[in-house]
């Protein structure tokens, strides 16, 4: 559905009642149209596409969803896809949405498939700065980009907190930590796929603005968003490396633990084997054997078993096998 529809002339909002009214207002008064759609039907987006001459391939992408972050340039329209994200701490999952933006010389149309980002808040913030909004559709796009990148901060904080907990679990003998590392690594990789393309998207926008002789205010704003996005990308790269290292450390610790268990089992097996060896010798059915009829043979055999057992125990204890 269309959640907002207005024309901005000299940075000031002029409400309109229909798409036809919006187009007429832009033609008559100048400025640009900003239309916001939330999970539109094919008919709703088709009507907007017809009024503003949107490229059919981009419209299909906006309807189908599941697009990566990107920017595509057509003859007179640019199509931008953004991937907002939200971190759910209870499940340690990153939820992703999509925002599709059609940018023309006198219009900006947003198609949103997720509750975040709050584009209404973006619109109200920009309306409070008419001198910025007076720069046209690119100013509105800057506000949307800024909001999307700012909303990555809680995701980074959530991932960082869970990684800190994993580092504590590593050395506490928690055997379930490997599964948590794997699942969190998957979330980090998905987050990287959402944010990494932003570097190229923002660079392309900067080059377009610079080539068009845009005002320094917009150039500085896009550059600031790009700097924030690069920091987010670098943090995500760091998280992935930390998790890979954590998995390696966990594998090493598990291997050491298994070796220790093998040593303990081997040590006790050797200790228990010695009395069995002595007893088996004296249990042979031979008539002629040393000390077979010796009166002290039985206590000697018992003492020999104990001495060999304690001797091996002392040796293995000194080598930290048991």
CSV table of C-alpha atoms in Angstrom, one decimal:
chain,number,residue,atom,x,y,z
A,1,UNK,CA,0.0,0.0,0.0
A,2,UNK,CA,1.0,3.7,-0.4
A,3,UNK,CA,1.9,4.9,3.1
A,4,UNK,CA,2.9,8.4,2.1
A,5,UNK,CA,2.7,10.6,-0.9
A,6,UNK,CA,3.9,14.2,-1.2
A,7,UNK,CA,5.7,16.7,-3.3
A,8,UNK,CA,8.5,18.8,-2.0
A,9,UNK,CA,9.1,22.2,-3.5
A,10,UNK,CA,12.0,24.2,-2.1
A,11,UNK,CA,12.2,21.7,0.7
A,12,UNK,CA,8.6,22.2,1.8
A,13,UNK,CA,6.0,19.5,1.8
A,14,UNK,CA,3.0,19.7,-0.4
A,15,UNK,CA,0.5,16.9,0.3
A,16,UNK,CA,-1.2,15.2,-2.7
A,17,UNK,CA,-4.3,13.0,-2.8
A,18,UNK,CA,-3.5,10.7,-5.8
A,19,UNK,CA,-0.7,9.7,-8.1
A,20,UNK,CA,-2.1,11.8,-10.9
A,21,UNK,CA,-2.3,14.8,-8.6
A,22,UNK,CA,1.4,14.1,-7.6
A,23,UNK,CA,2.5,14.1,-11.2
A,24,UNK,CA,0.6,17.3,-12.0
A,25,UNK,CA,2.0,19.1,-9.0
A,26,UNK,CA,5.5,18.2,-9.9
A,27,UNK,CA,4.9,19.4,-13.5
A,28,UNK,CA,3.3,22.6,-12.4
A,29,UNK,CA,5.3,23.6,-9.4
A,30,UNK,CA,8.6,21.8,-9.8
A,31,UNK,CA,10.3,20.1,-6.9
A,32,UNK,CA,10.2,16.3,-6.6
A,33,UNK,CA,7.7,13.6,-5.5
A,34,UNK,CA,8.5,11.2,-2.7
A,35,UNK,CA,6.2,8.2,-2.6
A,36,UNK,CA,6.5,5.5,0.0
A,37,UNK,CA,5.0,2.0,-0.5
A,38,UNK,CA,4.9,-0.8,2.0
A,39,UNK,CA,4.6,-4.4,0.7
A,40,UNK,CA,2.7,-3.2,-2.4
A,41,UNK,CA,0.7,-5.5,-4.6
A,42,UNK,CA,1.6,-5.9,-8.3
A,43,UNK,CA,-1.3,-3.6,-9.2
A,44,UNK,CA,-0.2,-0.8,-6.8
A,45,UNK,CA,3.4,-0.8,-7.9
A,46,UNK,CA,2.4,-1.2,-11.5
A,47,UNK,CA,0.3,2.0,-11.3
A,48,UNK,CA,3.2,3.9,-9.8
A,49,UNK,CA,5.5,2.5,-12.5
A,50,UNK,CA,3.2,3.6,-15.2
A,51,UNK,CA,2.9,7.2,-13.8
A,52,UNK,CA,6.7,7.6,-13.4
A,53,UNK,CA,8.0,5.4,-16.2
A,54,UNK,CA,9.9,3.0,-14.0
A,55,UNK,CA,12.0,0.3,-15.7
A,56,UNK,CA,10.2,-3.0,-15.9
A,57,UNK,CA,13.1,-5.1,-14.9
A,58,UNK,CA,13.6,-3.1,-11.7
A,59,UNK,CA,9.9,-3.3,-10.9
A,60,UNK,CA,10.1,-7.1,-11.2
A,61,UNK,CA,13.0,-7.1,-8.8
A,62,UNK,CA,11.1,-4.9,-6.3
A,63,UNK,CA,8.1,-7.2,-6.4
A,64,UNK,CA,10.1,-10.4,-6.2
A,65,UNK,CA,12.4,-9.3,-3.4
A,66,UNK,CA,15.4,-11.4,-2.2
A,67,UNK,CA,17.8,-9.0,-3.9
A,68,UNK,CA,21.3,-8.2,-2.8
A,69,UNK,CA,22.3,-4.6,-2.0
A,70,UNK,CA,23.1,-2.9,-5.3
A,71,UNK,CA,22.7,0.1,-7.5
A,72,UNK,CA,21.6,-0.2,-11.1
A,73,UNK,CA,21.4,2.7,-13.5
A,74,UNK,CA,18.9,2.8,-16.3
A,75,UNK,CA,18.4,5.6,-18.9
A,76,UNK,CA,16.8,8.2,-16.5
A,77,UNK,CA,16.3,6.1,-13.3
A,78,UNK,CA,18.6,4.6,-10.8
A,79,UNK,CA,17.4,1.5,-8.8
A,80,UNK,CA,19.0,1.0,-5.4
A,81,UNK,CA,18.5,-2.0,-3.1
A,82,UNK,CA,19.3,-1.8,0.5
A,83,UNK,CA,19.3,-4.6,3.2
A,84,UNK,CA,18.3,-3.2,6.6
A,85,UNK,CA,19.0,-5.6,9.5
A,86,UNK,CA,17.8,-6.2,13.0
A,87,UNK,CA,19.4,-8.4,15.7
A,88,UNK,CA,17.2,-10.6,17.8
A,89,UNK,CA,19.2,-11.3,21.0
A,90,UNK,CA,17.0,-14.1,22.3
A,91,UNK,CA,17.6,-16.3,19.3
A,92,UNK,CA,21.0,-14.8,18.3
A,93,UNK,CA,19.7,-14.3,14.8
A,94,UNK,CA,20.0,-11.4,12.3
A,95,UNK,CA,16.8,-10.6,10.5
A,96,UNK,CA,17.0,-8.9,7.2
A,97,UNK,CA,14.6,-6.8,5.2
A,98,UNK,CA,14.7,-5.0,1.9
A,99,UNK,CA,14.2,-1.4,0.8
A,100,UNK,CA,14.0,-0.7,-3.0
A,101,UNK,CA,14.5,2.8,-4.1
A,102,UNK,CA,13.7,4.2,-7.5
A,103,UNK,CA,15.5,7.5,-8.0
A,104,UNK,CA,14.7,9.9,-10.8
A,105,UNK,CA,15.4,13.6,-11.5
A,106,UNK,CA,12.1,14.6,-10.0
A,107,UNK,CA,10.9,11.6,-7.9
A,108,UNK,CA,12.0,9.1,-5.3
A,109,UNK,CA,9.9,6.0,-4.7
A,110,UNK,CA,10.6,3.6,-1.9
A,111,UNK,CA,9.3,0.0,-1.7
A,112,UNK,CA,9.7,-1.5,1.7
A,113,UNK,CA,9.2,-5.2,2.6
A,114,UNK,CA,10.3,-5.0,6.3
A,115,UNK,CA,9.2,-3.0,9.3
A,116,UNK,CA,12.7,-1.5,9.5
A,117,UNK,CA,14.0,1.1,8.7
A,118,UNK,CA,11.4,3.6,9.9
A,119,UNK,CA,11.2,5.6,6.7
A,120,UNK,CA,8.5,7.8,8.3
A,121,UNK,CA,11.1,9.0,10.8
A,122,UNK,CA,13.5,9.7,8.0
A,123,UNK,CA,10.9,11.7,6.2
A,124,UNK,CA,10.0,13.8,9.3
A,125,UNK,CA,13.7,14.4,10.1
A,126,UNK,CA,14.4,15.7,6.6
A,127,UNK,CA,11.2,17.8,6.6
A,128,UNK,CA,12.7,19.6,9.6
A,129,UNK,CA,15.7,20.5,7.4
A,130,UNK,CA,14.1,22.0,4.2
A,131,UNK,CA,17.5,23.5,3.1
A,132,UNK,CA,18.8,19.9,2.9
A,133,UNK,CA,15.6,18.5,1.3
A,134,UNK,CA,15.8,21.3,-1.3
A,135,UNK,CA,18.7,19.4,-2.9
A,136,UNK,CA,16.1,17.0,-4.4
A,137,UNK,CA,15.6,13.3,-4.5
A,138,UNK,CA,19.3,12.6,-3.7
A,139,UNK,CA,18.9,14.3,-0.4
A,140,UNK,CA,16.0,11.9,0.4
A,141,UNK,CA,18.1,8.9,-0.6
A,142,UNK,CA,20.9,10.2,1.6
A,143,UNK,CA,18.5,10.2,4.6
A,144,UNK,CA,17.4,6.6,3.9
A,145,UNK,CA,21.0,5.4,3.5
A,146,UNK,CA,22.0,7.1,6.7
A,147,UNK,CA,19.1,5.5,8.6
A,148,UNK,CA,19.9,2.0,7.2
A,149,UNK,CA,23.6,2.2,8.1
A,150,UNK,CA,22.8,3.7,11.6
A,151,UNK,CA,20.5,0.7,12.3
A,152,UNK,CA,23.5,-1.6,11.7
A,153,UNK,CA,25.0,-0.4,15.0
A,154,UNK,CA,22.7,-2.5,17.3
A,155,UNK,CA,23.4,-5.5,15.1
A,156,UNK,CA,27.2,-5.0,15.6
A,157,UNK,CA,26.7,-4.5,19.4
A,158,UNK,CA,24.6,-7.7,19.6
A,159,UNK,CA,27.1,-9.8,17.7
A,160,UNK,CA,30.0,-8.4,19.7
A,161,UNK,CA,28.2,-9.3,23.0
A,162,UNK,CA,27.6,-12.9,21.9
A,163,UNK,CA,31.2,-13.2,20.7
A,164,UNK,CA,32.4,-12.1,24.2
A,165,UNK,CA,30.2,-14.7,25.8
A,166,UNK,CA,31.7,-17.4,23.4
A,167,UNK,CA,35.2,-16.4,24.4
A,168,UNK,CA,34.2,-17.0,28.1
A,169,UNK,CA,32.7,-20.4,27.2
A,170,UNK,CA,35.7,-21.6,25.4
A,171,UNK,CA,37.8,-22.1,28.5
A,172,UNK,CA,35.0,-23.3,30.8
A,173,UNK,CA,34.7,-26.7,29.1
A,174,UNK,CA,31.3,-26.0,27.6
A,175,UNK,CA,30.9,-28.7,24.9
A,176,UNK,CA,28.0,-26.9,23.3
A,177,UNK,CA,30.1,-23.9,22.4
A,178,UNK,CA,31.1,-25.3,19.0
A,179,UNK,CA,27.5,-25.3,17.8
A,180,UNK,CA,27.0,-21.7,19.0
A,181,UNK,CA,30.2,-20.6,17.2
A,182,UNK,CA,29.0,-22.3,14.0
A,183,UNK,CA,25.6,-20.7,14.1
A,184,UNK,CA,26.9,-17.3,15.0
A,185,UNK,CA,29.4,-17.5,12.1
A,186,UNK,CA,26.5,-18.2,9.8
A,187,UNK,CA,24.8,-15.0,11.0
A,188,UNK,CA,28.0,-13.0,10.6
A,189,UNK,CA,28.4,-14.2,7.0
A,190,UNK,CA,24.8,-13.4,6.1
A,191,UNK,CA,25.4,-9.9,7.6
A,192,UNK,CA,28.5,-9.5,5.5
A,193,UNK,CA,26.5,-10.3,2.4
A,194,UNK,CA,24.1,-7.6,3.3
A,195,UNK,CA,26.6,-4.8,4.1
A,196,UNK,CA,29.6,-5.5,1.9
A,197,UNK,CA,28.0,-4.3,-1.4
A,198,UNK,CA,27.3,-0.9,0.3
A,199,UNK,CA,30.9,0.1,-0.2
A,200,UNK,CA,30.4,0.0,-4.0
A,201,UNK,CA,26.9,1.5,-3.9
A,202,UNK,CA,28.0,4.5,-1.9
A,203,UNK,CA,31.2,5.0,-4.0
A,204,UNK,CA,29.0,5.0,-7.2
A,205,UNK,CA,26.7,7.6,-5.6
A,206,UNK,CA,29.6,9.8,-4.7
A,207,UNK,CA,31.0,9.6,-8.2
A,208,UNK,CA,27.6,10.5,-9.7
A,209,UNK,CA,27.2,13.4,-7.4
A,210,UNK,CA,30.7,14.7,-8.0
A,211,UNK,CA,30.3,14.4,-11.8
A,212,UNK,CA,27.0,16.3,-11.6
A,213,UNK,CA,28.5,19.1,-9.6
A,214,UNK,CA,26.4,18.4,-6.5
A,215,UNK,CA,26.5,20.7,-3.5
A,216,UNK,CA,29.2,19.9,-0.9
A,217,UNK,CA,26.5,19.3,1.8
A,218,UNK,CA,25.3,16.2,-0.1
A,219,UNK,CA,28.8,15.0,-0.9
A,220,UNK,CA,29.9,15.3,2.7
A,221,UNK,CA,26.7,13.5,3.8
A,222,UNK,CA,27.3,10.6,1.5
A,223,UNK,CA,31.0,10.4,2.4
A,224,UNK,CA,30.0,10.3,6.1
A,225,UNK,CA,27.6,7.4,5.5
A,226,UNK,CA,30.3,5.7,3.5
A,227,UNK,CA,32.8,6.0,6.3
A,228,UNK,CA,30.2,4.5,8.7
A,229,UNK,CA,29.4,1.7,6.3
A,230,UNK,CA,33.2,0.9,5.9
A,231,UNK,CA,33.5,0.7,9.7
A,232,UNK,CA,30.6,-1.7,9.9
A,233,UNK,CA,32.1,-3.9,7.1
A,234,UNK,CA,35.5,-4.0,8.9
A,235,UNK,CA,33.9,-4.9,12.2
A,236,UNK,CA,31.9,-7.7,10.5
A,237,UNK,CA,35.2,-9.0,8.9
A,238,UNK,CA,36.8,-8.9,12.3
A,239,UNK,CA,34.0,-10.9,13.9
A,240,UNK,CA,34.3,-13.6,11.2
A,241,UNK,CA,38.0,-13.9,11.8
A,242,UNK,CA,37.5,-14.0,15.6
A,243,UNK,CA,34.9,-16.8,15.3
A,244,UNK,CA,37.2,-18.8,12.9
A,245,UNK,CA,40.0,-18.5,15.5
A,246,UNK,CA,37.6,-19.4,18.3
A,247,UNK,CA,36.5,-22.6,16.4
A,248,UNK,CA,40.2,-23.5,15.9
A,249,UNK,CA,41.0,-22.9,19.6
A,250,UNK,CA,37.9,-25.0,20.5
A,251,UNK,CA,39.0,-27.8,18.3
A,252,UNK,CA,42.5,-27.7,19.8
A,253,UNK,CA,41.1,-27.8,23.4
A,254,UNK,CA,38.8,-30.7,22.5
A,255,UNK,CA,41.8,-32.6,21.0
A,256,UNK,CA,43.8,-31.9,24.2
A,257,UNK,CA,41.0,-33.0,26.3
A,258,UNK,CA,40.6,-36.2,24.3
A,259,UNK,CA,44.3,-36.9,24.6
A,260,UNK,CA,44.1,-36.4,28.3
A,261,UNK,CA,41.3,-38.9,28.5
A,262,UNK,CA,43.2,-41.4,26.4
A,263,UNK,CA,46.2,-41.0,28.8
A,264,UNK,CA,44.1,-41.6,31.8
A,265,UNK,CA,42.5,-44.7,30.4
A,266,UNK,CA,45.9,-46.0,29.3
A,267,UNK,CA,47.4,-45.3,32.7
A,268,UNK,CA,44.7,-47.0,34.7
A,269,UNK,CA,44.7,-49.9,32.2
A,270,UNK,CA,48.4,-50.5,32.8
A,271,UNK,CA,48.0,-50.2,36.6
A,272,UNK,CA,45.2,-52.8,36.6
A,273,UNK,CA,47.0,-55.0,34.2
A,274,UNK,CA,50.0,-55.6,36.5
A,275,UNK,CA,48.2,-57.6,39.2
A,276,UNK,CA,46.4,-59.5,36.5
A,277,UNK,CA,49.8,-60.4,35.0
A,278,UNK,CA,51.1,-61.7,38.4
A,279,UNK,CA,47.9,-63.6,39.2
A,280,UNK,CA,47.8,-65.2,35.7
A,281,UNK,CA,51.4,-66.5,36.2
A,282,UNK,CA,50.6,-68.0,39.5
A,283,UNK,CA,47.4,-69.4,38.2
A,284,UNK,CA,49.1,-71.6,35.6
A,285,UNK,CA,48.5,-75.3,36.0
A,286,UNK,CA,52.2,-76.4,36.2
A,287,UNK,CA,53.5,-78.7,38.9
A,288,UNK,CA,57.0,-77.4,38.9
A,289,UNK,CA,57.1,-73.6,39.5
A,290,UNK,CA,59.4,-71.4,41.6
A,291,UNK,CA,57.9,-70.7,45.1
A,292,UNK,CA,54.9,-72.9,44.3
A,293,UNK,CA,55.1,-74.5,47.8
A,294,UNK,CA,56.7,-71.5,49.6
A,295,UNK,CA,54.8,-70.6,52.7
A,296,UNK,CA,55.2,-66.9,52.0
A,297,UNK,CA,54.3,-67.2,48.3
A,298,UNK,CA,50.7,-65.9,48.7
A,299,UNK,CA,51.5,-62.7,50.6
A,300,UNK,CA,54.6,-62.1,48.4
A,301,UNK,CA,52.3,-62.2,45.3
A,302,UNK,CA,49.9,-59.8,46.9
A,303,UNK,CA,52.7,-57.4,47.8
A,304,UNK,CA,54.2,-57.7,44.4
A,305,UNK,CA,50.9,-56.7,42.8
A,306,UNK,CA,50.4,-53.7,45.1
A,307,UNK,CA,54.0,-52.6,44.6
A,308,UNK,CA,53.8,-52.7,40.9
A,309,UNK,CA,50.5,-50.9,40.9
A,310,UNK,CA,51.6,-48.1,43.2
A,311,UNK,CA,54.9,-47.8,41.2
A,312,UNK,CA,53.1,-47.3,37.9
A,313,UNK,CA,50.7,-44.9,39.6
A,314,UNK,CA,53.6,-42.8,40.8
A,315,UNK,CA,55.2,-42.8,37.3
A,316,UNK,CA,52.0,-41.8,35.5
A,317,UNK,CA,51.1,-39.2,38.2
A,318,UNK,CA,54.5,-37.5,37.7
A,319,UNK,CA,53.9,-37.4,33.9
A,320,UNK,CA,50.4,-36.0,34.4
A,321,UNK,CA,48.7,-38.9,32.8
A,322,UNK,CA,46.3,-39.4,35.7
